[in-house]
Coordinates of C-alpha atoms in Angstrom, one line a residue:
M1 CA 71.0 50.9 64.2
Q2 CA 67.5 49.1 64.7
I3 CA 68.0 44.9 63.8
N4 CA 65.8 43.7 61.2
E5 CA 65.1 40.7 63.4
K6 CA 64.0 38.4 60.0
Q7 CA 67.6 39.0 58.5
L8 CA 69.1 38.1 61.8
E9 CA 67.0 35.2 61.4
K10 CA 67.9 34.2 57.7
V11 CA 71.3 34.7 59.7
I12 CA 70.7 32.2 62.2
L13 CA 69.5 29.9 60.2
E14 CA 72.3 30.0 57.5
S15 CA 74.9 30.2 59.9
G16 CA 73.4 26.2 60.8
L17 CA 74.1 26.5 64.2
V18 CA 70.7 25.7 65.1
T19 CA 68.2 23.8 63.1
R20 CA 65.0 25.2 61.2
S21 CA 62.3 23.7 64.3
V22 CA 64.1 25.0 67.1
L23 CA 64.7 28.7 65.6
N24 CA 61.0 28.5 64.7
E25 CA 60.3 27.8 68.7
S26 CA 62.6 30.1 69.2
I27 CA 60.9 32.8 67.0
D28 CA 57.5 31.7 69.2
K29 CA 58.2 31.9 72.4
A30 CA 60.3 35.9 72.0
K31 CA 56.8 37.0 70.4
A32 CA 54.7 34.8 73.7
K33 CA 57.5 37.3 75.5
N34 CA 57.8 40.1 74.2
Q35 CA 61.1 39.3 74.0
K36 CA 63.9 39.6 71.5
L37 CA 64.7 36.4 68.9
G38 CA 68.8 36.9 70.3
N39 CA 67.9 36.7 73.8
I40 CA 65.8 33.8 74.1
L41 CA 68.6 31.9 72.1
L42 CA 70.9 32.9 74.6
S43 CA 68.9 31.7 77.4
D44 CA 67.8 29.3 76.2
G45 CA 71.0 28.2 75.4
K46 CA 70.8 27.6 71.6
I47 CA 73.5 29.5 70.7
S48 CA 76.7 31.0 72.4
E49 CA 76.9 34.8 72.8
T50 CA 79.9 34.7 71.1
D51 CA 78.2 33.8 67.9
L52 CA 74.9 35.9 67.9
R53 CA 76.0 38.9 68.7
R54 CA 79.4 38.4 65.5
M55 CA 75.9 37.1 63.6
E56 CA 74.3 40.1 64.2
A57 CA 77.4 42.8 63.2
F58 CA 77.3 41.2 60.3
V59 CA 73.5 42.0 59.9
L60 CA 74.1 45.6 61.1
E61 CA 76.9 45.9 58.4
I62 CA 79.2 47.2 61.7
P63 CA 82.0 45.8 63.0
F64 CA 82.7 42.9 65.8
I65 CA 85.4 43.4 68.6
S66 CA 86.9 41.3 71.0
L67 CA 88.8 42.2 73.7
I68 CA 90.0 38.9 75.2
N69 CA 94.2 39.3 75.3
K70 CA 93.8 43.4 74.0
K71 CA 95.8 45.9 76.2
I72 CA 93.9 49.1 76.3
D73 CA 95.3 52.7 76.4
F74 CA 94.6 53.7 80.0
S75 CA 94.4 57.4 78.8
I76 CA 92.1 57.0 76.5
L77 CA 89.9 53.7 78.3
S78 CA 89.5 55.6 80.9
L79 CA 87.6 58.3 78.7
V80 CA 84.2 56.2 79.2
P81 CA 84.5 55.8 83.0
E82 CA 84.2 52.6 85.0
P83 CA 81.3 53.3 86.5
I84 CA 79.1 53.8 83.1
A85 CA 81.1 51.1 80.9
R86 CA 80.6 48.5 83.7
N87 CA 76.4 49.7 84.4
H88 CA 75.9 50.2 80.0
N89 CA 78.2 47.4 79.0
I90 CA 80.2 49.4 76.8
I91 CA 84.5 50.0 76.2
A92 CA 86.5 53.2 74.2
Y93 CA 89.4 50.6 72.9
N94 CA 90.9 52.7 69.6
K95 CA 91.6 56.4 69.1
S96 CA 92.7 57.6 65.7
E97 CA 92.3 60.2 62.8
I98 CA 88.5 59.2 62.2
G99 CA 88.2 59.1 65.8
L100 CA 86.9 57.0 69.3
E101 CA 86.7 53.2 68.8
V102 CA 83.7 51.4 71.2
A103 CA 82.8 48.2 71.9
M104 CA 79.2 47.7 72.9
L105 CA 77.3 45.1 74.0
D106 CA 73.7 47.3 72.5
V107 CA 74.4 49.5 69.8
D108 CA 71.0 50.5 69.9
D109 CA 71.6 52.6 73.5
L110 CA 72.5 56.5 71.3
P111 CA 72.0 58.0 74.4
M112 CA 75.3 57.1 75.9
I113 CA 76.9 57.6 72.0
D114 CA 75.8 61.1 72.2
F115 CA 76.8 61.6 76.0
I116 CA 80.6 59.6 75.3
K117 CA 80.9 61.7 71.8
K118 CA 80.3 65.1 74.8
R119 CA 83.0 64.4 76.9
S120 CA 85.6 63.4 73.8
G121 CA 84.6 65.5 72.1
E122 CA 85.5 62.6 69.1
R123 CA 83.5 60.6 66.0
I124 CA 82.8 57.5 68.5
L125 CA 82.4 54.4 65.4
P126 CA 80.3 51.8 67.5
R127 CA 81.5 48.4 67.5
I128 CA 79.6 44.7 68.3
T129 CA 82.1 42.9 71.2
D130 CA 81.2 40.1 73.6
T131 CA 80.3 39.8 77.4
D132 CA 83.2 37.9 77.4
S133 CA 85.2 40.9 75.9
I134 CA 84.0 43.2 78.9
K135 CA 84.6 41.3 81.7
T136 CA 88.4 41.3 80.6
A137 CA 88.3 45.5 78.9
L138 CA 87.0 46.4 82.9
I139 CA 89.7 44.8 84.9
Q140 CA 92.1 47.0 83.2
Y141 CA 90.0 49.2 85.0
R142 CA 90.3 47.1 88.1
K143 CA 94.5 46.8 88.0
S144 CA 94.8 50.8 87.4
L145 CA 92.8 51.4 90.5
Q146 CA 94.4 49.5 92.4
A147 CA 97.6 51.4 92.5
D148 CA 95.1 54.5 93.8
F149 CA 93.5 52.0 96.0
D150 CA 96.6 51.2 97.5
N151 CA 97.9 54.3 98.3
I152 CA 94.1 55.3 100.0
I153 CA 94.5 52.2 102.5
Q154 CA 98.8 53.1 102.8
K155 CA 97.7 56.5 103.6
E156 CA 94.9 56.4 105.7
S157 CA 95.4 52.9 107.9
A158 CA 99.3 55.4 109.0
S159 CA 97.2 58.3 109.9
I160 CA 94.4 56.8 112.3
D161 CA 94.9 57.8 115.8
V162 CA 94.8 54.6 118.4
D163 CA 95.4 55.3 122.1
P164 CA 98.4 52.6 123.3
Y165 CA 98.3 52.5 126.8
K166 CA 94.2 51.8 126.1
K167 CA 92.9 48.5 125.3
E168 CA 90.5 48.4 122.9
F169 CA 87.8 46.1 125.6
E170 CA 88.2 49.2 127.8
K171 CA 87.3 51.4 125.4
T172 CA 83.7 52.7 126.5
E173 CA 81.0 52.6 123.6
E174 CA 81.2 56.0 122.6
E175 CA 84.2 55.8 122.6
L176 CA 84.0 53.1 119.8
K177 CA 81.0 54.8 117.8
A178 CA 84.2 57.7 117.6
L179 CA 86.3 55.7 116.4
A180 CA 83.9 54.1 113.7
E181 CA 83.2 57.1 112.5
D182 CA 86.4 58.1 111.8
L183 CA 87.4 59.6 108.7
P184 CA 90.4 57.8 107.3
I185 CA 88.9 54.5 108.8
V186 CA 85.7 55.1 107.3
K187 CA 87.9 55.3 103.6
I188 CA 89.6 52.6 104.0
V189 CA 86.2 50.2 104.8
D190 CA 84.9 52.0 101.7
S191 CA 87.3 50.6 100.0
L192 CA 87.3 47.6 101.2
I193 CA 83.8 47.2 100.4
F194 CA 83.6 48.6 97.1
H195 CA 86.9 46.9 95.7
A196 CA 85.3 43.3 96.7
I197 CA 82.0 44.2 94.5
L198 CA 84.6 45.1 92.2
Q199 CA 86.6 42.0 91.6
N200 CA 82.6 40.0 92.2
A201 CA 84.6 38.8 95.5
S202 CA 82.0 36.6 97.3
D203 CA 83.3 37.1 100.5
V204 CA 85.8 39.3 102.6
H205 CA 88.2 38.1 105.0
V206 CA 89.2 40.3 108.0
E207 CA 92.1 38.6 110.1
P208 CA 93.8 40.0 113.5
G209 CA 96.7 38.7 113.8
E210 CA 99.3 39.3 116.3
K211 CA 101.1 42.0 114.3
E212 CA 99.3 42.9 111.3
L213 CA 95.6 42.4 109.6
V214 CA 94.9 41.0 106.8
V215 CA 91.9 41.5 104.5
R216 CA 91.7 38.6 102.3
Y217 CA 89.4 38.6 99.2
R218 CA 87.4 35.1 98.4
I219 CA 87.2 34.9 94.5
D220 CA 85.1 32.1 92.3
G221 CA 86.1 30.4 95.4
I222 CA 89.8 31.4 96.6
L223 CA 91.2 32.9 99.0
H224 CA 93.4 35.5 97.4
D225 CA 95.6 38.5 100.1
A226 CA 94.0 41.7 99.7
M227 CA 95.9 44.1 101.9
I228 CA 97.9 43.8 105.2
L229 CA 97.1 46.7 107.5
D230 CA 98.8 47.7 110.5
K231 CA 96.6 46.4 113.5
N232 CA 96.6 49.4 115.4
A233 CA 93.3 49.7 111.8
A234 CA 91.8 46.7 113.8
P235 CA 89.9 47.7 116.1
G236 CA 88.4 50.7 113.9
I237 CA 87.6 49.2 110.9
T238 CA 85.4 46.1 112.7
T239 CA 83.7 48.8 115.0
R240 CA 83.0 50.1 111.6
I241 CA 81.8 47.4 109.7
K242 CA 79.2 46.4 112.8
V243 CA 78.0 50.3 113.3
L244 CA 76.8 49.2 109.4
A245 CA 75.6 46.3 110.2
N246 CA 73.8 47.8 113.6
L247 CA 75.9 45.2 116.0
K248 CA 76.9 45.4 119.6
L249 CA 80.5 47.7 119.6
D250 CA 81.1 46.6 123.1
E251 CA 80.4 42.6 123.1
K252 CA 84.1 41.3 122.2
R253 CA 83.6 38.7 124.0
L254 CA 80.5 36.6 121.7
P255 CA 79.9 35.8 117.7
Q256 CA 77.0 38.2 116.1
D257 CA 75.8 38.2 113.3
G258 CA 73.6 41.4 111.2
R259 CA 73.6 43.0 107.5
F260 CA 73.3 45.7 105.7
K261 CA 72.9 47.0 102.2
I262 CA 74.3 49.3 100.3
E263 CA 74.0 50.6 96.2
Q264 CA 76.5 51.2 93.4
N265 CA 76.6 52.0 90.4
G266 CA 73.4 51.3 90.1
E267 CA 73.3 47.7 92.0
K268 CA 71.6 46.4 95.0
V269 CA 74.5 44.7 97.1
S270 CA 73.6 42.9 100.4
F271 CA 76.2 42.5 102.9
R272 CA 75.6 39.0 105.8
V273 CA 78.4 40.2 108.4
S274 CA 79.6 38.0 111.1
T275 CA 82.1 38.3 113.7
L276 CA 84.2 35.8 116.7
P277 CA 85.9 36.1 119.0
T278 CA 89.5 35.1 118.0
F279 CA 93.1 34.8 120.5
Y280 CA 93.9 38.5 118.9
G281 CA 91.1 39.5 117.9
E282 CA 87.6 40.0 116.3
K283 CA 87.9 38.4 112.8
T284 CA 84.9 39.9 110.8
V285 CA 82.9 38.2 107.7
I286 CA 81.1 39.3 104.9
R287 CA 78.4 37.4 102.7
I288 CA 78.0 39.9 99.4
L289 CA 75.0 39.3 97.8
K290 CA 74.1 40.8 94.3
E291 CA 69.9 41.5 94.5
N292 CA 69.4 42.2 91.5
T293 CA 71.8 38.7 89.7
H294 CA 69.4 37.4 87.9
G295 CA 69.1 35.9 84.4
F296 CA 70.6 32.7 84.7
S297 CA 69.5 29.0 82.8
L298 CA 69.5 26.2 83.7
E299 CA 71.9 25.4 80.5
S300 CA 74.1 28.8 81.8
L301 CA 74.4 26.9 84.5
G302 CA 75.8 23.8 83.4
F303 CA 73.4 21.4 83.2
H304 CA 72.7 19.4 79.7
G305 CA 72.0 15.7 78.8
E306 CA 69.9 13.7 79.9
G307 CA 70.4 15.4 83.6
L308 CA 69.0 18.6 81.7
E309 CA 65.7 16.4 81.1
R310 CA 64.7 14.6 84.5
I311 CA 65.1 18.2 86.1
H312 CA 61.9 19.8 83.3
D313 CA 60.8 17.1 84.4
S314 CA 60.6 17.6 87.8
L315 CA 59.0 20.7 87.1
K316 CA 56.5 19.6 85.4
Q317 CA 54.7 17.8 89.0
R318 CA 51.9 19.1 90.4
I319 CA 53.2 17.4 93.8
G320 CA 56.6 16.0 95.3
M321 CA 59.7 17.7 96.5
V322 CA 63.6 18.5 94.4
L323 CA 66.6 18.6 96.6
A324 CA 69.7 20.2 95.7
T325 CA 72.5 19.6 97.6
G326 CA 76.6 19.8 98.0
P327 CA 78.7 22.3 99.9
T328 CA 78.3 25.7 101.6
G329 CA 78.9 27.7 98.4
S330 CA 78.3 25.0 95.9
G331 CA 75.5 27.2 94.2
K332 CA 72.3 24.8 95.4
T333 CA 70.6 28.4 95.6
T334 CA 71.1 29.9 92.6
T335 CA 70.4 26.6 91.4
L336 CA 66.6 26.8 93.5
Y337 CA 66.1 30.1 92.4
T338 CA 66.4 29.3 87.9
M339 CA 64.4 26.5 89.2
L340 CA 61.8 29.4 90.3
D341 CA 61.8 31.7 87.5
I342 CA 61.1 28.9 85.5
L343 CA 58.4 28.2 87.4
N344 CA 57.2 31.1 87.6
R345 CA 53.9 31.4 85.9
P346 CA 50.9 34.3 86.7
E347 CA 48.9 31.1 87.4
V348 CA 50.6 29.6 90.3
N349 CA 51.5 30.9 93.7
I350 CA 55.1 31.5 94.7
S351 CA 56.6 31.4 98.3
T352 CA 59.8 30.9 99.8
V353 CA 61.5 31.1 103.5
E354 CA 64.9 31.9 103.2
D355 CA 68.3 32.8 105.0
P356 CA 69.1 35.4 103.3
I357 CA 67.0 35.8 100.8
E358 CA 69.9 36.3 98.7
Y359 CA 67.9 37.2 95.2
Q360 CA 65.3 39.1 94.9
I361 CA 62.0 37.6 92.0
Q362 CA 59.5 39.3 91.2
R363 CA 56.4 38.3 91.4
V364 CA 57.4 35.7 94.5
N365 CA 56.6 35.9 98.3
Q366 CA 59.8 34.8 100.0
T367 CA 60.5 35.8 103.7
Q368 CA 63.3 36.0 106.2
V369 CA 64.4 33.4 109.0
K370 CA 64.4 35.6 112.4
P371 CA 64.8 33.0 114.1
E372 CA 65.7 35.3 117.4
I373 CA 62.1 35.9 117.0
G374 CA 60.9 32.4 117.0
L375 CA 60.8 32.7 113.3
T376 CA 62.5 30.0 111.9
F377 CA 62.0 27.5 109.1
A378 CA 59.5 25.4 110.5
N379 CA 57.3 27.9 111.9
G380 CA 57.5 29.8 108.8
L381 CA 57.3 27.6 106.8
R382 CA 53.9 25.5 108.3
S383 CA 52.8 30.1 108.0
L384 CA 53.2 29.3 104.4
L385 CA 50.5 26.9 104.0
R386 CA 48.0 28.7 105.1
Q387 CA 48.7 30.8 102.6
D388 CA 46.8 29.0 99.7
P389 CA 50.6 28.1 98.1
D390 CA 51.2 26.0 95.1
I391 CA 55.2 26.1 95.1
L392 CA 57.4 25.8 98.0
M393 CA 61.1 27.0 98.1
V394 CA 62.9 25.8 101.7
G395 CA 65.9 27.9 102.2
E396 CA 67.2 24.5 104.0
I397 CA 66.3 21.5 105.8
R398 CA 68.1 21.4 109.2
D399 CA 66.1 19.8 111.4
N400 CA 63.0 16.9 111.5
E401 CA 60.4 18.9 112.5
T402 CA 61.8 21.1 108.9
A403 CA 61.8 18.2 106.8
G404 CA 58.3 16.7 108.3
L405 CA 56.6 20.1 107.3
A406 CA 58.9 20.2 104.2
I407 CA 57.8 16.2 103.3
N408 CA 54.4 17.2 105.0
A409 CA 53.3 19.5 102.0
S410 CA 54.7 17.7 99.4
L411 CA 52.0 15.4 100.6
T412 CA 49.4 17.5 99.9
G413 CA 49.5 19.3 96.7
H414 CA 52.6 21.6 96.7
L415 CA 55.9 21.4 94.4
V416 CA 59.0 21.9 97.0
L417 CA 62.2 22.9 96.7
S418 CA 64.7 22.6 98.7
T419 CA 68.8 22.0 100.0
I420 CA 70.4 19.9 102.1
H421 CA 73.9 19.0 102.5
T422 CA 75.1 16.0 102.2
N423 CA 78.0 16.0 99.2
S424 CA 76.4 13.6 96.7
A425 CA 72.7 12.8 95.2
S426 CA 72.4 9.7 97.2
G427 CA 73.9 10.8 100.2
A428 CA 70.7 12.9 101.0
I429 CA 68.3 9.6 101.6
P430 CA 70.0 8.1 104.1
R431 CA 70.4 12.3 105.1
L432 CA 67.0 12.2 105.5
I433 CA 66.9 9.9 107.8
D434 CA 69.3 9.9 109.5
I435 CA 67.0 13.2 110.5
G436 CA 63.7 11.3 111.0
V437 CA 62.0 10.7 107.9
L438 CA 60.4 7.5 107.8
P439 CA 61.9 5.1 104.3
F440 CA 58.0 5.2 102.5
L441 CA 57.4 9.1 102.6
I442 CA 60.8 9.3 101.2
I443 CA 60.0 7.4 97.9
S444 CA 56.0 8.8 98.6
T445 CA 57.2 12.9 98.2
V446 CA 61.2 13.4 96.3
K447 CA 61.4 13.1 93.1
T448 CA 64.4 14.3 91.9
I449 CA 67.9 14.9 93.8
I450 CA 71.0 16.9 92.5
A451 CA 73.9 17.4 93.5
Q452 CA 76.5 20.2 93.0
R453 CA 80.3 21.6 93.2
L454 CA 81.3 24.8 91.3
V455 CA 84.7 24.1 88.9
R456 CA 86.5 27.6 87.9
K457 CA 86.1 28.5 84.6
L458 CA 88.8 28.6 81.8
V459 CA 89.5 31.9 79.8
D460 CA 89.7 31.5 76.2
S461 CA 93.3 31.9 75.7
K462 CA 94.0 28.0 77.6
E463 CA 96.7 25.7 76.7
K464 CA 95.4 22.4 74.9
Y465 CA 96.8 18.9 74.9
F466 CA 96.5 15.2 75.1
L467 CA 96.8 12.6 77.7
S468 CA 99.7 10.6 78.3
T469 CA 100.2 6.5 78.6
N470 CA 100.7 7.2 82.7
E471 CA 98.1 9.7 82.4
I472 CA 94.9 7.8 81.3
K473 CA 96.5 5.2 83.6
N474 CA 96.1 7.6 86.6
L475 CA 92.6 9.6 85.1
G476 CA 91.6 5.3 84.9
K477 CA 92.0 5.4 88.8
L478 CA 89.4 7.7 89.0
V479 CA 86.8 6.9 87.2
D480 CA 85.7 4.4 84.9
L481 CA 87.3 4.8 81.7
D482 CA 85.0 3.1 79.5
R483 CA 81.8 4.0 80.9
M484 CA 83.3 7.8 80.5
L485 CA 84.3 7.3 77.2
L486 CA 81.3 6.4 76.5
I487 CA 79.0 9.2 77.9
L488 CA 81.4 11.3 76.1
K489 CA 80.5 9.5 72.4
N490 CA 76.4 9.7 73.5
E491 CA 76.6 13.3 73.5
K492 CA 78.7 13.9 70.8
I493 CA 81.7 15.6 72.3
I494 CA 84.2 13.0 70.5
G495 CA 84.4 10.9 67.1
P496 CA 82.6 7.3 67.7
E497 CA 86.0 5.6 67.1
D498 CA 87.6 8.4 69.4
E499 CA 90.1 6.7 72.1
W500 CA 91.1 7.9 75.2
K501 CA 94.5 9.7 73.8
E502 CA 92.5 11.7 71.2
V503 CA 90.3 13.3 73.6
P504 CA 91.7 17.4 74.2
F505 CA 92.3 18.6 77.5
Y506 CA 93.0 22.2 78.2
K507 CA 95.1 23.6 80.5
P508 CA 95.1 27.3 82.7
V509 CA 97.7 30.1 80.7
K510 CA 98.6 33.0 82.9
N511 CA 98.0 36.3 81.2
N512 CA 96.1 39.5 81.4
E513 CA 92.6 38.0 80.7
S514 CA 93.3 36.1 84.2
V515 CA 95.7 36.0 87.0
D516 CA 95.5 32.5 87.1
G517 CA 93.8 31.0 83.5
Y518 CA 90.9 31.1 86.0
A519 CA 88.4 34.0 85.3
G520 CA 84.1 33.1 87.0
R521 CA 82.7 29.6 87.8
I522 CA 81.0 26.8 86.3
G523 CA 78.1 24.1 88.2
I524 CA 79.5 19.9 88.1
H525 CA 76.5 18.1 88.7
E526 CA 75.2 14.1 89.2
V527 CA 71.0 14.3 88.5
L528 CA 69.6 11.2 90.2
K529 CA 66.1 10.6 89.6
V530 CA 64.1 8.5 92.3
S531 CA 63.1 5.6 90.0
S532 CA 60.8 2.4 91.3
S533 CA 64.3 0.4 91.6
I534 CA 66.3 3.0 93.8
K535 CA 62.8 3.6 95.6
E536 CA 62.7 -0.3 96.2
L537 CA 66.5 -0.4 97.4
I538 CA 65.9 2.9 100.1
I539 CA 62.8 1.2 101.0
R540 CA 64.9 -2.3 101.8
G541 CA 67.3 -0.3 103.7
S542 CA 69.8 -0.5 100.7
S543 CA 73.4 1.6 101.4
Q544 CA 73.9 5.3 99.9
D545 CA 76.8 3.2 97.6
E546 CA 74.1 0.8 96.8
I547 CA 71.9 3.4 95.9
E548 CA 74.0 5.1 93.8
E549 CA 75.6 2.4 91.5
Q550 CA 71.9 1.7 91.0
A551 CA 71.3 5.5 89.9
K552 CA 74.5 5.1 87.1
K553 CA 73.2 2.1 85.8
E554 CA 70.5 4.1 84.9
G555 CA 71.4 7.0 83.0
M556 CA 73.3 9.6 86.1
I557 CA 76.7 10.9 85.9
T558 CA 77.9 11.7 88.5
I559 CA 80.0 14.4 89.9
L560 CA 83.1 13.7 88.3
E561 CA 81.9 12.5 85.6
D562 CA 80.3 15.8 84.6
G563 CA 84.1 17.1 86.0
V564 CA 85.4 15.1 83.3
F565 CA 83.2 16.2 80.6
N566 CA 83.6 19.7 81.3
A567 CA 87.3 19.8 80.8
V568 CA 87.3 17.5 77.8
L569 CA 84.7 20.0 76.7
G570 CA 87.0 23.1 77.9
Q571 CA 84.9 24.8 80.4
T572 CA 87.7 23.6 82.9
S573 CA 90.8 22.0 84.0
L574 CA 91.2 18.4 85.5
E575 CA 93.6 19.6 88.6
E576 CA 91.0 22.6 88.9
V577 CA 88.4 19.5 89.3
F578 CA 90.0 17.3 91.1
R579 CA 90.5 20.0 93.3
V580 CA 87.5 20.6 93.6
V581 CA 85.5 16.9 94.0
S582 CA 87.7 14.7 96.9
E583 CA 86.2 11.5 97.2

């Protein structure tokens, strides 16, 4: 069932979703990269995935099916095992006299269709679907597995053999190792990690209390209780995680850091482990990093309009610095990796120094910081400068030495990408001065500063509403209403004559799709271009507020304004924006 590219081009053009010039540009790009036209349009943000899949279905003359809000009978769902459904994006959703209907992203996957036919003994009827539908259906696997998970945890934690008369810190290393290899403990830790990956958690918190052990998952930036276990399970679980991360088992009075890797369902996953002594025992936090996560574009991360153009312009430069700012976990590194992906061409040498290496990129030389042996950001960067690089990425500017080397690299013919911890784009300037960078060096090197946060995305079944007079008044206390309305009109999100009472917003609706009406996250950003007028302000020693005010006059949309912009688009809710952006 190969898609006829010429037919698809015709259908896309007739749909009116893209212009002839954009389509021709994408066709040329697809030929140059030897990729499908649809994939190029998708990665460049020119068309939504649902629209593309519908048009592909039209060309192939097979139905398009949405599984959003569709409850699938588990006896049908389980005809395709969960690992295969996840890895091959295929869901069995309906069984009738004529055969088994399966929703797929790739209807050319004939070996998989044949596999399911042999396994189920049914005639297979392929249907095209989109990624959101696949994700929704995969959640239903999770819900059915959750019961099994609860049974394993409760059953195994009850069978853990702990000597109540021997305190944890009195155990020898051999006794601790034996405890970590105890079968119930191994099963519990394996289950906790498996379900954390399944639920797309970014962190696992294992927290000992006075009477119980609490396990929490951070999903889409919010912590959720995953399991409450018997206090007796704590020493074994902590020791098992220490064994996996190659940490000292008998060291319980000092914090430790380690890492390990596993491969689950063909997906490589790295884990960073941190242990910290607390009053009731060691608290353990595991950061989960999926190594083969890729395929982001700046558009899919939430960049748009003038901000997007500014980033593309800065990436065309041969020298200078591009900085990403924001708190921990705000997606700064993902933004930098996406930029590296754009810059990654055969004619340039790209080198990075990172802690940790979160995603692996082909043809990019990535170096892991190891402070314990003297390989710091500064030393790593110093060595990289002798490796004939064109483009450098420094994981984080933390001190004067790293900042000085990064500035020097950008002055001597390199494009440098890095992150720095501040709350806003304008805040990066005083932060650099605070760690010892002279103002005249900042204006000579820094081209663009991006600040960002991550907000949770609303699922499709959201509720539309309009603000009341009082709500508009309250919104006016946080953003300039006239300026915000002008931004929405300029971006053609609302009509040229629309007022605030006609601007739509959206609320989360709880259903089968999501527990709280949200699924996944998207970035909200501000992109500050260091223009000649802002350079003058920096040299004069102007305040952060003055720099931000000037940037706004020159077209910068603040993080809060971008949050409201995304709320009007229906990507997120106003409540979520205000939760994340506290000013």
